[in-house]
PDB file of C-alpha atoms in Angstrom:
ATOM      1  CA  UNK A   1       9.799  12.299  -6.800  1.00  0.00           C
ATOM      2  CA  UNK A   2      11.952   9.881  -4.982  1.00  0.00           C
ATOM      3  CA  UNK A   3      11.846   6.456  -3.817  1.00  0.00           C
ATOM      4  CA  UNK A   4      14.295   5.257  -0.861  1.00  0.00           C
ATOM      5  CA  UNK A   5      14.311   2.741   1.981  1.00  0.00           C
ATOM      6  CA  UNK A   6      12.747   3.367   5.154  1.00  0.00           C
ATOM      7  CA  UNK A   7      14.757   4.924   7.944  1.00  0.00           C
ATOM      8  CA  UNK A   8      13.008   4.711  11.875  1.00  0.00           C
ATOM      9  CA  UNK A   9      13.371   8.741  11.032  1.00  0.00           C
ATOM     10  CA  UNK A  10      10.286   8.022   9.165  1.00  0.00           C
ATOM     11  CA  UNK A  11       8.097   6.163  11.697  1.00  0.00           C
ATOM     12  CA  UNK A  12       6.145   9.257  13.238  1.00  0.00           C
ATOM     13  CA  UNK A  13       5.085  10.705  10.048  1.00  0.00           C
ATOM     14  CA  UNK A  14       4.324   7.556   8.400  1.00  0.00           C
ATOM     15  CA  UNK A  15       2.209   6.361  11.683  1.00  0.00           C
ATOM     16  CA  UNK A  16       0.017   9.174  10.892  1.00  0.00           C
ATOM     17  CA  UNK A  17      -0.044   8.759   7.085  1.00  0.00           C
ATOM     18  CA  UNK A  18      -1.107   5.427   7.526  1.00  0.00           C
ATOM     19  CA  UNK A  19      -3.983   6.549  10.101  1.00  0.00           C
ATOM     20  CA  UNK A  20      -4.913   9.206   8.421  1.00  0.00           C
ATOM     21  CA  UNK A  21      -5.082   7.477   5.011  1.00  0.00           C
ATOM     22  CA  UNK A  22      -7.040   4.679   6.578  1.00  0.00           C
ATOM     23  CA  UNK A  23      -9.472   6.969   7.879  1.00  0.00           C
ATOM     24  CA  UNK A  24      -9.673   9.370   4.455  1.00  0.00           C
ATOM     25  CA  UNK A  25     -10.136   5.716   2.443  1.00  0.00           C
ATOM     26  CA  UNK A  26     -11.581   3.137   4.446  1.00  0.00           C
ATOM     27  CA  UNK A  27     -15.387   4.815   5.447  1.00  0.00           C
ATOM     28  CA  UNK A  28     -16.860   1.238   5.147  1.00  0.00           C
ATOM     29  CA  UNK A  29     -15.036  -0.150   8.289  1.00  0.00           C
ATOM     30  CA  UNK A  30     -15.478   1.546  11.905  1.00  0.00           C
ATOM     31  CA  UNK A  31     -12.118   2.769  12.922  1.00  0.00           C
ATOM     32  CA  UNK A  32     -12.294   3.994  16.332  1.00  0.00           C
ATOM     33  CA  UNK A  33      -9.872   1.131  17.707  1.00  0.00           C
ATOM     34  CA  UNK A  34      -7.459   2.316  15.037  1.00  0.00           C
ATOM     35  CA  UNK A  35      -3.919   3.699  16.485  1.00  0.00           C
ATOM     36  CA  UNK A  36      -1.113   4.917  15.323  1.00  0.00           C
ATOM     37  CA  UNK A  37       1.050   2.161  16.431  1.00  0.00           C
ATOM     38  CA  UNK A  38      -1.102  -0.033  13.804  1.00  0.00           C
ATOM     39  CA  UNK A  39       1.420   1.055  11.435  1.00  0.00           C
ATOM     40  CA  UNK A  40       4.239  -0.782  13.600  1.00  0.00           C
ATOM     41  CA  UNK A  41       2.607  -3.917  13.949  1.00  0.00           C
ATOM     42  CA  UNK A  42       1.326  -3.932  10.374  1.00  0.00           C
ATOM     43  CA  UNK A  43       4.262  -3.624   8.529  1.00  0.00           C
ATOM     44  CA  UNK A  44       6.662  -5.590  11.233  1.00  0.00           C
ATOM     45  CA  UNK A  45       9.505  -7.729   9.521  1.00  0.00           C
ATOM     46  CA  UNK A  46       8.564  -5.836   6.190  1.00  0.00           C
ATOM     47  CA  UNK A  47      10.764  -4.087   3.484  1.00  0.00           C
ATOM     48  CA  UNK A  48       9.149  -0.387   3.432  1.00  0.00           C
ATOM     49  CA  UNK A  49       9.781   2.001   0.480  1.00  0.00           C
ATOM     50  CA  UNK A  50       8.638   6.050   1.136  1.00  0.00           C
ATOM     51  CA  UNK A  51       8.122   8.411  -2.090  1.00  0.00           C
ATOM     52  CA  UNK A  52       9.116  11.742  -0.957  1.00  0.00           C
ATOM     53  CA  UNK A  53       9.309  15.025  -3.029  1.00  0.00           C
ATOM     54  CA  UNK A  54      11.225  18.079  -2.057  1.00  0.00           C
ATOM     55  CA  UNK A  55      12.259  16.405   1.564  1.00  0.00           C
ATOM     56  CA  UNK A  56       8.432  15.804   2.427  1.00  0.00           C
ATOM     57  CA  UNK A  57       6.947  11.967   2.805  1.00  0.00           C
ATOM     58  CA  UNK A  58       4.079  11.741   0.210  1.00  0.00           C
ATOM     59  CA  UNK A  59       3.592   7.860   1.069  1.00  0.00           C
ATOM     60  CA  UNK A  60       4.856   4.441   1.699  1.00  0.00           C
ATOM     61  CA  UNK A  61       4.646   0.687   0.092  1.00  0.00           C
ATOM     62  CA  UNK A  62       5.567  -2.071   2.671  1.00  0.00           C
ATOM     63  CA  UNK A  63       6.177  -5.808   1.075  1.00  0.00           C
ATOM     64  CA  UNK A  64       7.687  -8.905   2.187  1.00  0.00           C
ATOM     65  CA  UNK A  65       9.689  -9.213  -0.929  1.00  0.00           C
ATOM     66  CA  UNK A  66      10.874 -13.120  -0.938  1.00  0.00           C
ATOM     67  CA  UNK A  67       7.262 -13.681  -1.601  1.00  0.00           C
ATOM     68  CA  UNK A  68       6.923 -11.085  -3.710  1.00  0.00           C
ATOM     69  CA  UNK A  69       3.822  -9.686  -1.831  1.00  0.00           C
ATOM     70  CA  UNK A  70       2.846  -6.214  -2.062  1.00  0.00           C
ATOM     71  CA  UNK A  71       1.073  -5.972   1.412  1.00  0.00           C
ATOM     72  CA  UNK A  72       0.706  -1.823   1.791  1.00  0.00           C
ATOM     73  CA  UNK A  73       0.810   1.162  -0.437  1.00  0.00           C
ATOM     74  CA  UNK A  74      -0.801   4.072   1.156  1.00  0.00           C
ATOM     75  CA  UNK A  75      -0.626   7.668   0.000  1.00  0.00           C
ATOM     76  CA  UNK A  76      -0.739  10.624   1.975  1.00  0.00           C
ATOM     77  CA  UNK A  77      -4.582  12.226   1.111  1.00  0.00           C
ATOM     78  CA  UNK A  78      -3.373  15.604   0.174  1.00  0.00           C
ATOM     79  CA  UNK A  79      -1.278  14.076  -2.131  1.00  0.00           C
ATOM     80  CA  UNK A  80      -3.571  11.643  -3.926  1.00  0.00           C
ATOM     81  CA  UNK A  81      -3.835  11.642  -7.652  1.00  0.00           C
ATOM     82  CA  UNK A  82      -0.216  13.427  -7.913  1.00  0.00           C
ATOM     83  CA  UNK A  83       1.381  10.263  -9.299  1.00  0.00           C
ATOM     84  CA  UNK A  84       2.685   9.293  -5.605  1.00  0.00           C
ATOM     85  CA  UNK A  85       0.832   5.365  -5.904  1.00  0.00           C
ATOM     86  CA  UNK A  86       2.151   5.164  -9.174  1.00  0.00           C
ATOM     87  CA  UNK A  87       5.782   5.879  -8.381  1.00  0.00           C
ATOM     88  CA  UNK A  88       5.533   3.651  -5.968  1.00  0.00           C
ATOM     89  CA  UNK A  89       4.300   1.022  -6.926  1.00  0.00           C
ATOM     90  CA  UNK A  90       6.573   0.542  -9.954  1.00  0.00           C
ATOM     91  CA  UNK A  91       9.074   0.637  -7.506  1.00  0.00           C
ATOM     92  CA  UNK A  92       7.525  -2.574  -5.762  1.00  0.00           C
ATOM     93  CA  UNK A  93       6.967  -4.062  -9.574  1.00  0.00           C
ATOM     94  CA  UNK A  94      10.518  -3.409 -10.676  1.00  0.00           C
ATOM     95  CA  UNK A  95      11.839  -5.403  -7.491  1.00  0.00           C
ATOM     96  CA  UNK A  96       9.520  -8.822  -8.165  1.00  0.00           C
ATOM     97  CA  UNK A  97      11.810 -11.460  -9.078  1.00  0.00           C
ATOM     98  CA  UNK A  98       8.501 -13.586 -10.081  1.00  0.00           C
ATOM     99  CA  UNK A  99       4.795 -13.026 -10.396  1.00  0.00           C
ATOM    100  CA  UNK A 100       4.020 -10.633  -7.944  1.00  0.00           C
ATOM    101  CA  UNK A 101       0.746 -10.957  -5.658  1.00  0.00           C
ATOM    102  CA  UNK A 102      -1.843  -8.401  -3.093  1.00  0.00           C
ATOM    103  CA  UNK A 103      -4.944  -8.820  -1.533  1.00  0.00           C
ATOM    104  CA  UNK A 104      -6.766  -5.803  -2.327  1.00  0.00           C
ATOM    105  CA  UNK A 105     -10.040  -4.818  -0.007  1.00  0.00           C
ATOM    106  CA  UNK A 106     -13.194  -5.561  -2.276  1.00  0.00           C
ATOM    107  CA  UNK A 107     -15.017  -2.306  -0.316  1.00  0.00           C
ATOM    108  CA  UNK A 108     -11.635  -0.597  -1.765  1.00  0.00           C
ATOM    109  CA  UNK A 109     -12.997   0.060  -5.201  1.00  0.00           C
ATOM    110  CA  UNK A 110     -10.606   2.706  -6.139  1.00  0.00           C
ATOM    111  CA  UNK A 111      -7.728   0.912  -4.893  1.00  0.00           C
ATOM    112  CA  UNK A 112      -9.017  -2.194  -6.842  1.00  0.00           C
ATOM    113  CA  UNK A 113      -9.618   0.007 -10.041  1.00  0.00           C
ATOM    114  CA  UNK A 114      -5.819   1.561  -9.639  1.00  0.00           C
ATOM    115  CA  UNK A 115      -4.095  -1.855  -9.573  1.00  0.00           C
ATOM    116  CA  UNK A 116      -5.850  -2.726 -12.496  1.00  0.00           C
ATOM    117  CA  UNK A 117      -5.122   0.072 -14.506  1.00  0.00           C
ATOM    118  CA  UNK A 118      -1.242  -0.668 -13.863  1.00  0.00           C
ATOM    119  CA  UNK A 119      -1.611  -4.352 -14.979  1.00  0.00           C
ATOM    120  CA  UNK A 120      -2.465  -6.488 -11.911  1.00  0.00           C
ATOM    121  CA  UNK A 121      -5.182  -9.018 -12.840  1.00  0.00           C
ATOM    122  CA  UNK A 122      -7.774 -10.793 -10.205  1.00  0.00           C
ATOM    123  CA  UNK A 123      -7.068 -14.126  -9.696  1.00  0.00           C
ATOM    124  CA  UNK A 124      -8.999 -15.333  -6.852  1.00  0.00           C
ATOM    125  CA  UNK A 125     -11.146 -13.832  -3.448  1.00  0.00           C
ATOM    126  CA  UNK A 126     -11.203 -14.654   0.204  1.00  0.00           C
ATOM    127  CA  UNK A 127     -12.371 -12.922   3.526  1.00  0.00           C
ATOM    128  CA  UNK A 128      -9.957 -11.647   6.018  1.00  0.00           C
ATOM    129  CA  UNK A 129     -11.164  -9.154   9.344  1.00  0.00           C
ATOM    130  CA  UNK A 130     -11.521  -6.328   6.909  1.00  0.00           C
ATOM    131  CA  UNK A 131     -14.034  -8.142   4.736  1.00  0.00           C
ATOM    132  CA  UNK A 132     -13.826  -9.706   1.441  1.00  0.00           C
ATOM    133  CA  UNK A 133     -10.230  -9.195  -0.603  1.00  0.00           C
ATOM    134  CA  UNK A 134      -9.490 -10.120  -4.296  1.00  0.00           C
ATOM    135  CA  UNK A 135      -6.167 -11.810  -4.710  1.00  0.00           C
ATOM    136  CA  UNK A 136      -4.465  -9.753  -7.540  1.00  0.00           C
ATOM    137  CA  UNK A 137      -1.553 -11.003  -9.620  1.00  0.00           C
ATOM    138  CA  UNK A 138       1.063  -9.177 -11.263  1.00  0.00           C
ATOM    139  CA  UNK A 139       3.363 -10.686 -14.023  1.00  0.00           C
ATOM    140  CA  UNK A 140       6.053  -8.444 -14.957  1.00  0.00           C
ATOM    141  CA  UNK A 141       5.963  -7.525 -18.890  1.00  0.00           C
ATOM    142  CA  UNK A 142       1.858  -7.898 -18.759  1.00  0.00           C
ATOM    143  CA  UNK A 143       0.471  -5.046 -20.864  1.00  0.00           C
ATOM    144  CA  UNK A 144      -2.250  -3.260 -18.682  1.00  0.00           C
ATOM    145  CA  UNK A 145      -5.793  -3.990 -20.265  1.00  0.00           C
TER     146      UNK A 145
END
């Protein structure tokens, strides 16, 4: 699996990753205003990584990485539990140049449960539209526990 910038060649499939992974993942929030140009406005002014195996886009991590702020990872549904979040997201890790931080979706339980697993620790909570978000913290060299 590979890791590589974002080229605009990207934008149509990742559009309808990111609805379609919204839609697979998000059942607690009613997405009928959802678009595909969400994707656009979501991850505007943002660095974007895509995994992609054997020429096909499994998923995408955006981040604005002078804060180091993971803001997006989203994995194409047939491709979930295949080690596509993973990759990326040690991508994103490897690139901090400090603690890195997320706001994870409380209502997101597996999400919340993956970041864990690969050392990010809660630090604080908040609301946002989506409903209630944990702040998550990751400090590279952390064991996972």
């Amino acid at each position: 699996m590979n890791v590589r910038p974002f080229t605009e060649a990207d934008r149509p499939f990742l559009r309808t990753l990111f609805l379609a992974s919204r839609r697979a993942s998000w059942l607690w929030l009613d997405g009928s205003d959802w678009r595909l140009e969400d994707f656009d406005r979501v991850t505007l002014g943002e660095r974007i990584l895509v995994a992609e195996e054997n020429d096909h886009r499994l998923g995408f991590a955006a981040l604005l990485p002078n804060d180091n702020f993971l803001h997006s990872l989203f994995v194409d549904p047939d491709a979930q539990r295949r080690g596509v979040g993973r990759t990326l997201l040690t991508a994103v890790q490897n690139g901090f140049t400090s603690t890195g931080a997320l706001k994870c979706l409380k209502a997101n339980k597996a999400a919340a449960a993956f970041y864990q697993q690969h050392g990010w620790r809660i630090l604080a909570d908040g609301e946002s539209e989506q409903g209630e978000y944990w702040l998550m913290h990751f400090v590279r060299g952390m064991k996972p526990g």
